[in-house]
Amino acid sequence: MFDFSGQKVIVTGAGRGIGKGIAELFLRSGAHVIGIYHSNKAAVEKFLEENQKFSKNVDFQQIDVSDHGQVKEFYRYLESKYSTFQILVNNSGIRKDAIVGMMREADWKEVIETNLSGTFYMCKFAVRNFISQKYGKIINITSPSGKIGFAGQANYAASKAGLVALTRSLSKEVATKGITVNCVSPGFIDTEFLKDLPEKKWVEYQKEVPMKRFGTTREIAQAVLFLASDEASYITGTTLEVTGGL
């Protein structure tokens, strides 16, 4: 559907799950993908094995997006090797579920730092590059949890609600600079991210979805590619929900 030939795309959390689906679809659409992963080298090796025909267009870098210093160094590497890039997809995210009264301070901080602060750091340095070329696309992956607020996910919900607010504010700051900033909000997607759910919850959540099924990573990736394309040039500061009607 889309042609991203000649464009360079950063995808955080690209080794597996939704991030993998996004990175793979960009590769199939002609883009050069710079994938970021935190620690799961096995997932990256599997990605590379499954996508050998795109090996010249893939560059994986291991960084912790919640570490401002590491993000800064990553962008120095990026600019020295590639000079410019056109698209940033902030997909990195973790869950550390617990009810508020029992949630550990460390789990609160880790989720907020990875999901929200990490996105802020990635956007901060990307915007500087985008402004210089007067073009750029940022897509942040949020969640219905930020709007609905699922029990046991106060930290996760807060981080994802924060992403929407960050997106709206940033979109206004750069709207005249040729840069768009949007969110994609996936519903329940069949990935490793949900594998730790008890079977009872798995069935319960499927029943809550009007379409009575979980989505696929490709369905999310297609929404991301649309917002990254020139066809979405007048869309900014918004959230595209891909939830099966949730």
mmCIF file of C-alpha atoms in Angstrom:
data_model
loop_
_atom_site.group_PDB
_atom_site.id
_atom_site.type_symbol
_atom_site.label_atom_id
_atom_site.label_comp_id
_atom_site.label_asym_id
_atom_site.label_seq_id
_atom_site.Cartn_x
_atom_site.Cartn_y
_atom_site.Cartn_z
ATOM 1 C CA MET A 1 0.000 0.000 0.000
ATOM 2 C CA PHE A 2 2.821 2.433 0.860
ATOM 3 C CA ASP A 3 6.263 3.167 -0.554
ATOM 4 C CA PHE A 4 8.888 4.301 1.962
ATOM 5 C CA SER A 5 11.879 3.746 -0.309
ATOM 6 C CA GLY A 6 14.780 5.981 0.671
ATOM 7 C CA GLN A 7 13.340 6.761 4.098
ATOM 8 C CA LYS A 8 14.928 5.845 7.410
ATOM 9 C CA VAL A 9 12.687 4.760 10.274
ATOM 10 C CA ILE A 10 13.494 4.398 13.970
ATOM 11 C CA VAL A 11 11.348 1.835 15.787
ATOM 12 C CA THR A 12 11.817 1.343 19.524
ATOM 13 C CA GLY A 13 11.013 -2.071 20.959
ATOM 14 C CA ALA A 14 11.449 -3.481 17.458
ATOM 15 C CA GLY A 15 12.600 -6.969 18.380
ATOM 16 C CA ARG A 16 9.241 -8.551 19.053
ATOM 17 C CA GLY A 17 5.490 -8.041 19.344
ATOM 18 C CA ILE A 18 3.927 -4.907 17.892
ATOM 19 C CA GLY A 19 7.321 -3.305 17.312
ATOM 20 C CA LYS A 20 8.440 -6.273 15.243
ATOM 21 C CA GLY A 21 5.275 -6.119 13.160
ATOM 22 C CA ILE A 22 5.814 -2.411 12.513
ATOM 23 C CA ALA A 23 9.495 -2.827 11.624
ATOM 24 C CA GLU A 24 8.771 -5.719 9.256
ATOM 25 C CA LEU A 25 6.044 -3.854 7.380
ATOM 26 C CA PHE A 26 8.296 -0.815 6.971
ATOM 27 C CA LEU A 27 11.002 -3.094 5.557
ATOM 28 C CA ARG A 28 8.549 -4.624 3.107
ATOM 29 C CA SER A 29 7.573 -1.086 2.098
ATOM 30 C CA GLY A 30 11.140 -0.180 1.172
ATOM 31 C CA ALA A 31 12.326 1.652 4.292
ATOM 32 C CA HIS A 32 15.640 1.345 6.107
ATOM 33 C CA VAL A 33 14.825 0.430 9.717
ATOM 34 C CA ILE A 34 16.914 1.313 12.747
ATOM 35 C CA GLY A 35 15.505 -0.921 15.462
ATOM 36 C CA ILE A 36 16.047 -0.325 19.155
ATOM 37 C CA TYR A 37 15.921 -3.100 21.720
ATOM 38 C CA HIS A 38 16.621 -3.168 25.442
ATOM 39 C CA SER A 39 17.977 -6.625 26.286
ATOM 40 C CA ASN A 40 16.323 -9.459 24.359
ATOM 41 C CA LYS A 41 19.118 -10.418 21.942
ATOM 42 C CA ALA A 42 17.435 -13.736 21.142
ATOM 43 C CA ALA A 43 14.389 -11.893 19.787
ATOM 44 C CA VAL A 44 16.616 -9.686 17.628
ATOM 45 C CA GLU A 45 18.484 -12.707 16.252
ATOM 46 C CA LYS A 46 15.160 -14.333 15.386
ATOM 47 C CA PHE A 47 14.009 -11.121 13.691
ATOM 48 C CA LEU A 48 17.166 -10.987 11.581
ATOM 49 C CA GLU A 49 16.896 -14.663 10.671
ATOM 50 C CA GLU A 50 13.289 -14.259 9.554
ATOM 51 C CA ASN A 51 14.080 -11.126 7.552
ATOM 52 C CA GLN A 52 17.387 -12.067 5.916
ATOM 53 C CA LYS A 53 16.362 -10.668 2.543
ATOM 54 C CA PHE A 54 16.187 -7.203 4.137
ATOM 55 C CA SER A 55 19.508 -7.507 5.969
ATOM 56 C CA LYS A 56 21.040 -4.492 4.205
ATOM 57 C CA ASN A 57 18.176 -2.328 5.404
ATOM 58 C CA VAL A 58 18.199 -3.282 9.107
ATOM 59 C CA ASP A 59 20.312 -1.813 11.882
ATOM 60 C CA PHE A 60 19.616 -2.900 15.477
ATOM 61 C CA GLN A 61 20.988 -0.886 18.411
ATOM 62 C CA GLN A 62 20.785 -1.879 22.073
ATOM 63 C CA ILE A 63 19.848 1.019 24.349
ATOM 64 C CA ASP A 64 17.673 1.742 27.351
ATOM 65 C CA VAL A 65 15.250 4.452 26.247
ATOM 66 C CA SER A 66 14.647 5.427 29.884
ATOM 67 C CA ASP A 67 18.287 6.546 30.127
ATOM 68 C CA HIS A 68 18.670 10.090 28.791
ATOM 69 C CA GLY A 69 22.416 9.665 28.288
ATOM 70 C CA GLN A 70 22.034 6.489 26.235
ATOM 71 C CA VAL A 71 19.375 8.094 24.056
ATOM 72 C CA LYS A 72 21.620 11.099 23.452
ATOM 73 C CA GLU A 73 24.505 8.840 22.423
ATOM 74 C CA PHE A 74 22.202 6.882 20.118
ATOM 75 C CA TYR A 75 21.260 10.051 18.244
ATOM 76 C CA ARG A 76 24.914 11.027 17.933
ATOM 77 C CA TYR A 77 25.561 7.633 16.331
ATOM 78 C CA LEU A 78 22.493 8.035 14.115
ATOM 79 C CA GLU A 79 23.448 11.455 12.832
ATOM 80 C CA SER A 80 27.063 10.459 12.205
ATOM 81 C CA LYS A 81 26.075 7.353 10.233
ATOM 82 C CA TYR A 82 22.879 8.426 8.491
ATOM 83 C CA SER A 83 22.805 12.225 8.817
ATOM 84 C CA THR A 84 19.015 12.364 8.552
ATOM 85 C CA PHE A 85 16.020 10.151 9.199
ATOM 86 C CA GLN A 86 12.339 10.729 8.549
ATOM 87 C CA ILE A 87 10.197 8.671 10.925
ATOM 88 C CA LEU A 88 10.212 7.802 14.622
ATOM 89 C CA VAL A 89 7.912 5.154 16.098
ATOM 90 C CA ASN A 90 7.950 5.059 19.900
ATOM 91 C CA ASN A 91 6.764 1.568 20.722
ATOM 92 C CA SER A 92 8.886 0.547 23.743
ATOM 93 C CA GLY A 93 6.698 -0.298 26.707
ATOM 94 C CA ILE A 94 6.573 -2.484 29.794
ATOM 95 C CA ARG A 95 3.971 -3.569 32.344
ATOM 96 C CA LYS A 96 4.427 -4.093 36.067
ATOM 97 C CA ASP A 97 0.871 -4.734 37.219
ATOM 98 C CA ALA A 98 -0.373 -4.426 40.806
ATOM 99 C CA ILE A 99 -3.166 -2.652 42.618
ATOM 100 C CA VAL A 100 -2.166 0.810 43.833
ATOM 101 C CA GLY A 101 -2.127 -0.123 47.517
ATOM 102 C CA MET A 102 0.329 -2.953 46.845
ATOM 103 C CA MET A 103 2.378 -1.473 44.009
ATOM 104 C CA ARG A 104 6.102 -1.202 44.633
ATOM 105 C CA GLU A 105 7.623 2.236 44.177
ATOM 106 C CA ALA A 106 10.232 0.710 41.873
ATOM 107 C CA ASP A 107 7.540 -0.748 39.607
ATOM 108 C CA TRP A 108 5.758 2.604 39.389
ATOM 109 C CA LYS A 109 8.975 4.397 38.461
ATOM 110 C CA GLU A 110 10.186 1.789 35.968
ATOM 111 C CA VAL A 111 6.955 1.826 33.970
ATOM 112 C CA ILE A 112 6.715 5.625 33.921
ATOM 113 C CA GLU A 113 10.395 6.026 33.024
ATOM 114 C CA THR A 114 10.289 3.496 30.184
ATOM 115 C CA ASN A 115 6.880 4.213 28.687
ATOM 116 C CA LEU A 116 6.627 7.979 29.155
ATOM 117 C CA SER A 117 10.072 9.436 29.867
ATOM 118 C CA GLY A 118 11.638 7.184 27.234
ATOM 119 C CA THR A 119 9.247 8.525 24.614
ATOM 120 C CA PHE A 120 10.004 12.083 25.707
ATOM 121 C CA TYR A 121 13.761 11.516 25.345
ATOM 122 C CA MET A 122 13.370 9.940 21.907
ATOM 123 C CA CYS A 123 11.113 12.778 20.721
ATOM 124 C CA LYS A 124 13.371 15.467 22.150
ATOM 125 C CA PHE A 125 16.356 14.578 19.994
ATOM 126 C CA ALA A 126 14.341 13.523 16.942
ATOM 127 C CA VAL A 127 12.563 16.864 16.761
ATOM 128 C CA ARG A 128 15.877 18.723 16.577
ATOM 129 C CA ASN A 129 16.814 16.746 13.483
ATOM 130 C CA PHE A 130 13.356 17.016 11.932
ATOM 131 C CA ILE A 131 13.266 20.805 12.338
ATOM 132 C CA SER A 132 16.523 21.162 10.436
ATOM 133 C CA GLN A 133 15.075 19.266 7.457
ATOM 134 C CA LYS A 134 11.546 20.685 7.894
ATOM 135 C CA TYR A 135 10.040 17.217 7.756
ATOM 136 C CA GLY A 136 9.338 14.395 10.156
ATOM 137 C CA LYS A 137 6.762 11.889 11.360
ATOM 138 C CA ILE A 138 6.415 10.761 14.973
ATOM 139 C CA ILE A 139 4.007 7.999 15.975
ATOM 140 C CA ASN A 140 3.665 7.122 19.653
ATOM 141 C CA ILE A 141 2.082 3.829 20.667
ATOM 142 C CA THR A 142 -0.405 4.427 23.478
ATOM 143 C CA SER A 143 -3.173 2.180 24.859
ATOM 144 C CA PRO A 144 -6.899 2.230 25.669
ATOM 145 C CA SER A 145 -5.743 1.680 29.255
ATOM 146 C CA GLY A 146 -4.806 5.357 29.326
ATOM 147 C CA LYS A 147 -8.433 6.271 28.708
ATOM 148 C CA ILE A 148 -10.335 3.384 30.311
ATOM 149 C CA GLY A 149 -7.978 2.652 33.215
ATOM 150 C CA PHE A 150 -7.860 -1.091 33.848
ATOM 151 C CA ALA A 151 -7.661 -2.248 37.456
ATOM 152 C CA GLY A 152 -4.142 -3.200 38.482
ATOM 153 C CA GLN A 153 -2.546 -1.005 35.828
ATOM 154 C CA ALA A 154 -2.399 2.455 37.396
ATOM 155 C CA ASN A 155 1.257 2.908 36.430
ATOM 156 C CA TYR A 156 0.735 1.627 32.895
ATOM 157 C CA ALA A 157 -2.480 3.633 32.411
ATOM 158 C CA ALA A 158 -0.837 6.808 33.699
ATOM 159 C CA SER A 159 2.107 6.364 31.351
ATOM 160 C CA LYS A 160 -0.133 5.800 28.337
ATOM 161 C CA ALA A 161 -2.436 8.709 29.168
ATOM 162 C CA GLY A 162 0.699 10.820 29.475
ATOM 163 C CA LEU A 163 1.733 9.797 25.964
ATOM 164 C CA VAL A 164 -1.481 11.230 24.536
ATOM 165 C CA ALA A 165 -0.915 14.535 26.358
ATOM 166 C CA LEU A 166 2.728 14.635 25.250
ATOM 167 C CA THR A 167 1.668 13.960 21.678
ATOM 168 C CA ARG A 168 -0.903 16.743 21.629
ATOM 169 C CA SER A 169 1.460 19.316 23.136
ATOM 170 C CA LEU A 170 4.378 18.395 20.884
ATOM 171 C CA SER A 171 2.187 18.393 17.778
ATOM 172 C CA LYS A 172 1.304 22.038 18.427
ATOM 173 C CA GLU A 173 4.934 22.993 18.956
ATOM 174 C CA VAL A 174 6.059 21.621 15.589
ATOM 175 C CA ALA A 175 2.931 21.966 13.443
ATOM 176 C CA THR A 176 4.461 24.714 11.274
ATOM 177 C CA LYS A 177 7.768 22.867 10.880
ATOM 178 C CA GLY A 178 6.577 20.107 8.548
ATOM 179 C CA ILE A 179 6.378 17.613 11.425
ATOM 180 C CA THR A 180 3.352 15.585 12.455
ATOM 181 C CA VAL A 181 2.958 13.823 15.800
ATOM 182 C CA ASN A 182 0.240 11.244 16.382
ATOM 183 C CA CYS A 183 -0.673 8.235 18.500
ATOM 184 C CA VAL A 184 -1.844 4.774 17.591
ATOM 185 C CA SER A 185 -3.809 3.074 20.350
ATOM 186 C CA PRO A 186 -3.847 -0.728 19.954
ATOM 187 C CA GLY A 187 -6.465 -2.709 21.799
ATOM 188 C CA PHE A 188 -5.813 -6.299 22.834
ATOM 189 C CA ILE A 189 -3.210 -7.580 20.380
ATOM 190 C CA ASP A 190 -2.116 -11.203 20.213
ATOM 191 C CA THR A 191 1.546 -10.841 21.253
ATOM 192 C CA GLU A 192 3.927 -11.981 23.983
ATOM 193 C CA PHE A 193 2.791 -8.931 25.939
ATOM 194 C CA LEU A 194 -0.435 -10.733 26.839
ATOM 195 C CA LYS A 195 1.012 -14.197 27.360
ATOM 196 C CA ASP A 196 1.276 -13.752 31.135
ATOM 197 C CA LEU A 197 -2.460 -13.148 31.473
ATOM 198 C CA PRO A 198 -4.373 -15.884 33.314
ATOM 199 C CA GLU A 199 -6.586 -17.912 30.963
ATOM 200 C CA LYS A 200 -9.676 -16.554 32.695
ATOM 201 C CA LYS A 201 -8.607 -12.980 31.933
ATOM 202 C CA TRP A 202 -7.726 -13.935 28.351
ATOM 203 C CA VAL A 203 -11.279 -15.180 27.737
ATOM 204 C CA GLU A 204 -12.790 -12.250 29.639
ATOM 205 C CA TYR A 205 -10.922 -9.635 27.608
ATOM 206 C CA GLN A 206 -11.879 -11.270 24.313
ATOM 207 C CA LYS A 207 -15.534 -11.072 25.304
ATOM 208 C CA GLU A 208 -15.148 -7.349 25.976
ATOM 209 C CA VAL A 209 -14.010 -6.682 22.412
ATOM 210 C CA PRO A 210 -17.027 -6.108 20.117
ATOM 211 C CA MET A 211 -15.275 -8.033 17.331
ATOM 212 C CA LYS A 212 -14.747 -10.926 19.808
ATOM 213 C CA ARG A 213 -11.094 -11.409 18.888
ATOM 214 C CA PHE A 214 -7.684 -9.931 19.575
ATOM 215 C CA GLY A 215 -5.987 -7.900 16.865
ATOM 216 C CA THR A 216 -2.802 -8.743 14.971
ATOM 217 C CA THR A 217 0.482 -6.890 14.866
ATOM 218 C CA ARG A 218 0.016 -6.311 11.131
ATOM 219 C CA GLU A 219 -3.257 -4.496 11.769
ATOM 220 C CA ILE A 220 -1.420 -2.104 14.077
ATOM 221 C CA ALA A 221 1.489 -1.745 11.669
ATOM 222 C CA GLN A 222 -0.844 -0.751 8.843
ATOM 223 C CA ALA A 223 -2.237 2.094 10.966
ATOM 224 C CA VAL A 224 1.281 3.262 11.836
ATOM 225 C CA LEU A 225 2.387 3.257 8.200
ATOM 226 C CA PHE A 226 -0.658 5.294 7.236
ATOM 227 C CA LEU A 227 0.162 7.996 9.795
ATOM 228 C CA ALA A 228 3.811 7.930 8.651
ATOM 229 C CA SER A 229 2.815 8.411 5.021
ATOM 230 C CA ASP A 230 2.247 11.622 3.080
ATOM 231 C CA GLU A 231 -1.385 10.582 2.747
ATOM 232 C CA ALA A 232 -1.728 11.607 6.415
ATOM 233 C CA SER A 233 -0.025 14.990 5.944
ATOM 234 C CA TYR A 234 -2.931 16.947 7.514
ATOM 235 C CA ILE A 235 -3.354 14.654 10.521
ATOM 236 C CA THR A 236 -1.524 15.644 13.689
ATOM 237 C CA GLY A 237 -2.123 15.665 17.440
ATOM 238 C CA THR A 238 -4.639 12.857 17.255
ATOM 239 C CA THR A 239 -5.018 9.252 18.390
ATOM 240 C CA LEU A 240 -5.991 6.516 15.957
ATOM 241 C CA GLU A 241 -7.678 3.704 17.868
ATOM 242 C CA VAL A 242 -7.205 0.188 16.514
ATOM 243 C CA THR A 243 -9.184 -1.759 19.083
ATOM 244 C CA GLY A 244 -11.848 -3.847 17.365
ATOM 245 C CA GLY A 245 -14.461 -1.454 18.748
ATOM 246 C CA LEU A 246 -13.340 -1.555 22.391
#
